[in-house]
Short mmCIF file of C-alpha atoms in Angstrom, two decimals:
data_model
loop_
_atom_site.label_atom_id
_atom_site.label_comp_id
_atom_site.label_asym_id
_atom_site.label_seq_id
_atom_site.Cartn_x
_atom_site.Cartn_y
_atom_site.Cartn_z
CA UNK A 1 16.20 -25.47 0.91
CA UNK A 2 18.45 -22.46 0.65
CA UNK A 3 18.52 -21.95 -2.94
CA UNK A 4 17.98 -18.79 -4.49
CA UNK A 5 16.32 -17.92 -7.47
CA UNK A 6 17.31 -14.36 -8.70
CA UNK A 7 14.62 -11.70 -10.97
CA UNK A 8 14.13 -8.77 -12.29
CA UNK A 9 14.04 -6.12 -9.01
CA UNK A 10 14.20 -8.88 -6.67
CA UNK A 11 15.50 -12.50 -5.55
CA UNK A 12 14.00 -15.08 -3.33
CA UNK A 13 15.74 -17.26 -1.01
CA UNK A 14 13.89 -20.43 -0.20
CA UNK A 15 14.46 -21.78 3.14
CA UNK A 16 12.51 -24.95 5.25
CA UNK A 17 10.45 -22.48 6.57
CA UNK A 18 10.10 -19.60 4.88
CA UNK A 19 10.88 -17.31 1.74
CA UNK A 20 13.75 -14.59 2.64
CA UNK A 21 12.79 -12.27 -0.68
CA UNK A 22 15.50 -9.38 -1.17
CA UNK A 23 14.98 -6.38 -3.06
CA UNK A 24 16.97 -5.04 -5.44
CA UNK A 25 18.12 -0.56 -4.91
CA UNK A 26 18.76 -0.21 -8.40
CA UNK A 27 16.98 2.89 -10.11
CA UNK A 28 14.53 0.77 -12.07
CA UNK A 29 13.14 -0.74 -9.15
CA UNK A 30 9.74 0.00 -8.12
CA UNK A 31 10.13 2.54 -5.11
CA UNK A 32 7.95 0.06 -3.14
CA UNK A 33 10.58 -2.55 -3.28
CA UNK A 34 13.22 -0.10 -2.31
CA UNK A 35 11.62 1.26 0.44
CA UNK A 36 11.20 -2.70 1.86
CA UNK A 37 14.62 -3.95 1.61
CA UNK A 38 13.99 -7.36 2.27
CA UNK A 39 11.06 -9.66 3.82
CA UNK A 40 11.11 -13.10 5.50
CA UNK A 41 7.37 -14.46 4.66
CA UNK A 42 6.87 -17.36 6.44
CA UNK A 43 5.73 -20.49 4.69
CA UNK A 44 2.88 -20.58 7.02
CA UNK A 45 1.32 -17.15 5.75
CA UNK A 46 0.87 -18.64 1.96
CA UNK A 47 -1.10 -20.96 0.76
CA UNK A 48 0.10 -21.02 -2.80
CA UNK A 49 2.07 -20.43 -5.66
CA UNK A 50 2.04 -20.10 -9.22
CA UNK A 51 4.09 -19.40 -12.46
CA UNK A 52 2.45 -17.70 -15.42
CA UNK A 53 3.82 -16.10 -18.50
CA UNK A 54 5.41 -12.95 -18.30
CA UNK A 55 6.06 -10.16 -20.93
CA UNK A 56 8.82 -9.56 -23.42
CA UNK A 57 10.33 -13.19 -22.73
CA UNK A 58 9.84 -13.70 -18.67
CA UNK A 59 7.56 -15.84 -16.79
CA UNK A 60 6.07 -14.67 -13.36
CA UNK A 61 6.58 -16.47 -9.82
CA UNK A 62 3.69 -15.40 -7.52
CA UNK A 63 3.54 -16.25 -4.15
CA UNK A 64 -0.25 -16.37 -2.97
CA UNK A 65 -0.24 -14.99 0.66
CA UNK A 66 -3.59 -16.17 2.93
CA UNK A 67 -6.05 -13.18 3.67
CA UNK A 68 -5.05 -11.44 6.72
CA UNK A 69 -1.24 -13.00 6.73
CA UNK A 70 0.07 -9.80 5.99
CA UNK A 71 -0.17 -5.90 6.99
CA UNK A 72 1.16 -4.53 4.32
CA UNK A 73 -1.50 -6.60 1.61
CA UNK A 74 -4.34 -5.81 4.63
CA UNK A 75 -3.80 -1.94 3.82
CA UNK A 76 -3.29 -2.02 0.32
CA UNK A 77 -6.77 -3.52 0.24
CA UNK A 78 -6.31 -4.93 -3.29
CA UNK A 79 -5.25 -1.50 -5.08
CA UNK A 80 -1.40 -2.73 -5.95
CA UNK A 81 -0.76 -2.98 -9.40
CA UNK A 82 1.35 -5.71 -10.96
CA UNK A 83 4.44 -4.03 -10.95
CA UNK A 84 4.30 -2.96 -7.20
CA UNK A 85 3.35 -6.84 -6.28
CA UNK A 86 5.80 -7.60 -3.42
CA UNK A 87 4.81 -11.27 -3.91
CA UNK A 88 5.61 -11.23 -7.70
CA UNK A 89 9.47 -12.52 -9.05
CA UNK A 90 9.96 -11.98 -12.58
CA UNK A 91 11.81 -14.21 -14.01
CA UNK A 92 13.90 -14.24 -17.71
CA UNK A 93 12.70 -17.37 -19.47
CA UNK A 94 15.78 -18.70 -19.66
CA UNK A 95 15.41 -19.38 -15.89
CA UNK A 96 11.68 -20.79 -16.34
CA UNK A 97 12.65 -24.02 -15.44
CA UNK A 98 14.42 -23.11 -12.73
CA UNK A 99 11.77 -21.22 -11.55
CA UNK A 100 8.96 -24.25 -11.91
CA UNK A 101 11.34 -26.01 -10.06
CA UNK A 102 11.62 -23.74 -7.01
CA UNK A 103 7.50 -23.70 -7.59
CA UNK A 104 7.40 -27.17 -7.80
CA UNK A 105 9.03 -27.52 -4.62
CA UNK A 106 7.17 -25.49 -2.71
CA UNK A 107 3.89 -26.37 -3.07
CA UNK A 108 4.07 -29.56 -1.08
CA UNK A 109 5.38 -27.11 1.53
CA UNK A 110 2.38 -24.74 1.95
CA UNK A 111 -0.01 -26.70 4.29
CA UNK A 112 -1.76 -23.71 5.57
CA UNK A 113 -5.14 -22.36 3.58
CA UNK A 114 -7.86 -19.98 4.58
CA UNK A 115 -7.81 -16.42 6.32
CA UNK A 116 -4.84 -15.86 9.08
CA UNK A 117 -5.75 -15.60 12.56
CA UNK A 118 -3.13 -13.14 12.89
CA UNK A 119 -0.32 -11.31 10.79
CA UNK A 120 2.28 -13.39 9.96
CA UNK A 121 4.53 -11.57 8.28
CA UNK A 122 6.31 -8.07 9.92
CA UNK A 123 5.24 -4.75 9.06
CA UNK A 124 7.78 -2.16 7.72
CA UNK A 125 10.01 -1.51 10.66
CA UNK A 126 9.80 2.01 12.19
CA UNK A 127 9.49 4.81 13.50
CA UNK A 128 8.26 5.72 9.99
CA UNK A 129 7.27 9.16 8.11
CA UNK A 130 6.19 10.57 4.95
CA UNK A 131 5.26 13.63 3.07
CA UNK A 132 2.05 14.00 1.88
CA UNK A 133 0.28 17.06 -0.02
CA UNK A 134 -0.93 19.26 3.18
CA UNK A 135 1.73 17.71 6.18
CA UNK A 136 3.76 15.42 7.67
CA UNK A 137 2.97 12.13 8.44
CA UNK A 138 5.04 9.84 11.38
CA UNK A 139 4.55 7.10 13.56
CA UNK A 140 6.78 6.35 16.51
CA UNK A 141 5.25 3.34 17.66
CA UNK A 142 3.02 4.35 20.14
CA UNK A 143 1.41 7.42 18.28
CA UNK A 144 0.63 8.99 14.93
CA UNK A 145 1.36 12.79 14.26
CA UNK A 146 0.20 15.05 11.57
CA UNK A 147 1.92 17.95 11.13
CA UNK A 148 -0.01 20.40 8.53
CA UNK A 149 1.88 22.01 5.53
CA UNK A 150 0.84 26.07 5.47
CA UNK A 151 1.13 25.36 1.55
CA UNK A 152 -1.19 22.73 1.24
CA UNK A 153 -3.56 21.93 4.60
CA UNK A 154 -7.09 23.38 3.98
CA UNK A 155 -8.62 25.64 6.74
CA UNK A 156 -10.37 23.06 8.60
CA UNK A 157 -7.42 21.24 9.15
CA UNK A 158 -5.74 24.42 10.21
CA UNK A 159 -8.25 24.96 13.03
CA UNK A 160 -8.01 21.63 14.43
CA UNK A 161 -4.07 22.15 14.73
CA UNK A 162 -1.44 19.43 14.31
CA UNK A 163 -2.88 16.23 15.31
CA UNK A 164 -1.65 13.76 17.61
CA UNK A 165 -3.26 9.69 17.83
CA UNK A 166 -2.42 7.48 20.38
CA UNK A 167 -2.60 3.74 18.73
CA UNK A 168 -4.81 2.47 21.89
CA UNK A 169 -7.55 5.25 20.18
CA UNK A 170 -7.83 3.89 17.05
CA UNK A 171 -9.43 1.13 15.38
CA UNK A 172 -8.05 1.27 12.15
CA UNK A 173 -5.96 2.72 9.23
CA UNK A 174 -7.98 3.35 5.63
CA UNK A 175 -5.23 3.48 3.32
CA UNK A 176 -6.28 5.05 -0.49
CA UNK A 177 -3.37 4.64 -3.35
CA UNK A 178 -2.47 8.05 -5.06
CA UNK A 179 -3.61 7.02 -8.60
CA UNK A 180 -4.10 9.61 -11.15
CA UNK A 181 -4.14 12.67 -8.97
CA UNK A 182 -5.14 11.48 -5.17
CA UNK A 183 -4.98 9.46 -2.61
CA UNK A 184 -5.10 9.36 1.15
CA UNK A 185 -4.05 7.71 4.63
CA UNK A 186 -6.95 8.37 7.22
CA UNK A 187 -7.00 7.21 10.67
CA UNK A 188 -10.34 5.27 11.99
CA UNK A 189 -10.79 6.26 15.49
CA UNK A 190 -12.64 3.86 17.97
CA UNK A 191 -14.96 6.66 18.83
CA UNK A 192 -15.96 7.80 16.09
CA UNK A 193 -16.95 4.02 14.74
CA UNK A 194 -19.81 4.38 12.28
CA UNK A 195 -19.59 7.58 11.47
CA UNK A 196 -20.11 9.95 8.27
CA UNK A 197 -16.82 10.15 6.78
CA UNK A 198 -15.81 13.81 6.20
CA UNK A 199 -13.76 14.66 2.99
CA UNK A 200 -10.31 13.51 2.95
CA UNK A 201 -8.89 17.30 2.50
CA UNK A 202 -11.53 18.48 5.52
CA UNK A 203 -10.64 15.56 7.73
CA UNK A 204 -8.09 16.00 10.93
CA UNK A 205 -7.15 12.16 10.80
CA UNK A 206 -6.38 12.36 7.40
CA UNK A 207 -3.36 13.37 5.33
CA UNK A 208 -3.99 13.95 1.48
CA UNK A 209 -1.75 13.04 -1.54
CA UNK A 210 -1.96 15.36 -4.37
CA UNK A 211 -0.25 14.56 -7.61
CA UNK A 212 3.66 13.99 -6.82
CA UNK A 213 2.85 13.49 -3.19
CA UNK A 214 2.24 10.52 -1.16
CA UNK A 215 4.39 8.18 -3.33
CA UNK A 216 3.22 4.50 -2.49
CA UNK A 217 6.37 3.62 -1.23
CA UNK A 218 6.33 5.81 1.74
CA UNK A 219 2.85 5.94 2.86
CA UNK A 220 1.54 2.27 2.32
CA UNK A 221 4.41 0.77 4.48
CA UNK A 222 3.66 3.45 6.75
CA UNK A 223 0.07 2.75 6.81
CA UNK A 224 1.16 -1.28 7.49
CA UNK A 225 3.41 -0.45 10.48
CA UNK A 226 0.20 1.32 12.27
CA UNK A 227 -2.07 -1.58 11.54
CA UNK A 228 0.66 -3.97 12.77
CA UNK A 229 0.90 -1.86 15.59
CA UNK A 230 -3.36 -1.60 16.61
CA UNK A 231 -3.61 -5.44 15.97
CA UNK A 232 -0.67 -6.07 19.01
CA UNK A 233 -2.66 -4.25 21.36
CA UNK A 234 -5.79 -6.15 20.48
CA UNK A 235 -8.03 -2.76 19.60
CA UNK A 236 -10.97 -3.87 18.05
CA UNK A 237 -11.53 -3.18 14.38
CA UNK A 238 -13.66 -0.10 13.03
CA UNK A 239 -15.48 -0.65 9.68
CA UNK A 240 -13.89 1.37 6.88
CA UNK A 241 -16.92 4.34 6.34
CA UNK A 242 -18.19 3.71 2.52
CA UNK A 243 -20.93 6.49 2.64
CA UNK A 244 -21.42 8.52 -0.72
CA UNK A 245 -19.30 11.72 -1.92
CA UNK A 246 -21.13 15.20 -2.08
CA UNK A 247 -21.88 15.53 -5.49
CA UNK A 248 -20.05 19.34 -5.30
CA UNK A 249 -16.72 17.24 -4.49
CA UNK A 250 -17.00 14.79 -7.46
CA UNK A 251 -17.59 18.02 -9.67
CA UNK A 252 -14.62 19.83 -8.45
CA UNK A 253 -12.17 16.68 -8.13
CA UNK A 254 -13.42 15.92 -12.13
CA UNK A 255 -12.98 19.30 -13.13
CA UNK A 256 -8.97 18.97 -11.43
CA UNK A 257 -8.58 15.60 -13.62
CA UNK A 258 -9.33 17.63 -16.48
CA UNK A 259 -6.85 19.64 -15.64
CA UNK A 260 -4.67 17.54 -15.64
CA UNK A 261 -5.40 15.46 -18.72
CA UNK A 262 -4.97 18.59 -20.81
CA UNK A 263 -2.16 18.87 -19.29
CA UNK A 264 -0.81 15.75 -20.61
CA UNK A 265 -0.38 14.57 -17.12
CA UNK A 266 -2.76 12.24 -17.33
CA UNK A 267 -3.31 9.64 -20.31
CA UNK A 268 -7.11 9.67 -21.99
CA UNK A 269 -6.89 5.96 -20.63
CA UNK A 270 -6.74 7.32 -16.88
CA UNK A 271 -8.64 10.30 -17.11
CA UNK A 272 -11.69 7.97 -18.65
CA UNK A 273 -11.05 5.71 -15.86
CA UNK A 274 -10.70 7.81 -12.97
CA UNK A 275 -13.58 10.00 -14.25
CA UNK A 276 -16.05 6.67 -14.50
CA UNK A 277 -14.60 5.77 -10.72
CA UNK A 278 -15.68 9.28 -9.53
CA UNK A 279 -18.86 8.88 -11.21
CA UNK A 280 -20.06 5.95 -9.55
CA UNK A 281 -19.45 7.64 -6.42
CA UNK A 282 -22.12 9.31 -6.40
#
């Protein structure tokens, strides 16, 4: 095909095989998008597309990728908002038909349905690195470091010493967006599968992101490249740990958002939210 349709933040370039999608660098673009440049999703990894109303006079092109097509989707786990959709082109109006034309034209296209064998579409390229609330974060390709931040690493943390994670250890990559006022990238090793999870903060194989820290647009393509990485040596998946909080931790990470919401940090939209998420924690 080799059209391209250009958005807001972004513009796709439809080829016979696949969807070359460049990112805008302009200072309203979601950091997310900056940080990715450009992606080549192959037509093989979706299995659908669709066009939808947009706000303030724009319609939305959504590519639908297959479950398990792409890293960067597998880490996010469903926690990307709307705005940070890498599969989402908005569009003016003036361009909808355009736009239903280029959807139009693909659909025929997409034979593929159903969860992906394998990735399809590249991770991030590295090495990659990030700075979260208590260290540094980076990933050469064969390993993961964390180096802890004097300022912000909690004791436990500091006993254990920087941390070092060869990819052929671990099993996984639990990747938790920084909404609000945390977040967190932990490290599932293979010998440790099944495990109680210890507290983000407390954890070796975790790094933490505190309000201002962690931005999404470091850390999640970081946390892509490693799963990228564990699924071309074949390691064997760990289950994600999903036991309960200590009640002591909701208390004291509650009492923080209300910190923060009298700060004005947070909206009274958020803080409800996040407080009713912490909640059911328990």
């Amino acid at each position: 095909m080799g059209d391209v349709l250009a958005g807001f933040h972004a513009a796709w370039e439809f080829e016979s095989d696949s969807v070359l999608i460049r990112y805008e660098r302009g200072i309203r673009t979601p950091k997310l998008f900056q940080s990715l440049g450009e992606r080549r999703v192959p037509l093989a990894a979706l299995e659908g597309v669709t066009l939808t109303p947009g706000k303030r006079g724009t319609v939305v092109l959504r590519a639908e990728p297959r479950p398990g097509a792409d890293p960067l989707l597998e880490a996010a786990a469903g926690q990307l908002k709307d705005g940070s959709d890498p599969y989402r082109l908005v569009v003016p109006a003036e361009r909808a038909t355009l736009a239903e034309y280029y959807a139009d034209e693909l659909r025929p296209l997409l034979t593929a349905s159903g969860p992906a064998e394998r990735f399809l579409v590249a991770a991030p390229e590295g090495p990659r690195q990030f700075k979260a609330y208590d260290g540094k974060a980076s990933f050469d390709g064969r390993a993961v470091h964390f180096r802890w931040s004097w300022t912000g690493a909690s004791t436990a943390k500091w006993k254990a010493g920087d941390q070092s994670f060869a990819v052929a250890d671990l099993g996984g990559v639990e990747w938790r967006s920084p909404e609000v006022f945390e977040g967190h990238l932990r490290l599932l090793r293979r010998d440790l599968a099944g495990a109680q999870p210890t507290q983000p903060d407390q954890d070796p194989a975790t790094v933490v992101f505190g309000l201002g820290y962690g931005p999404v647009h470091e850390s999640l393509p970081f946390a892509a490249a490693v799963l990228e990485a564990l699924r071309a040596k074949g390691a064997a998946a760990v289950p994600v740990p999903t036991g309960r909080r200590d009640p002591a931790d909701i208390a004291e990470r509650i009492r923080h958002l209300g910190e923060l919401h009298q700060a004005g940090l947070v909206t009274d939209e958020e803080f409800a939210a996040k407080k009713a998420e912490l909640l059911a924690e328990l």
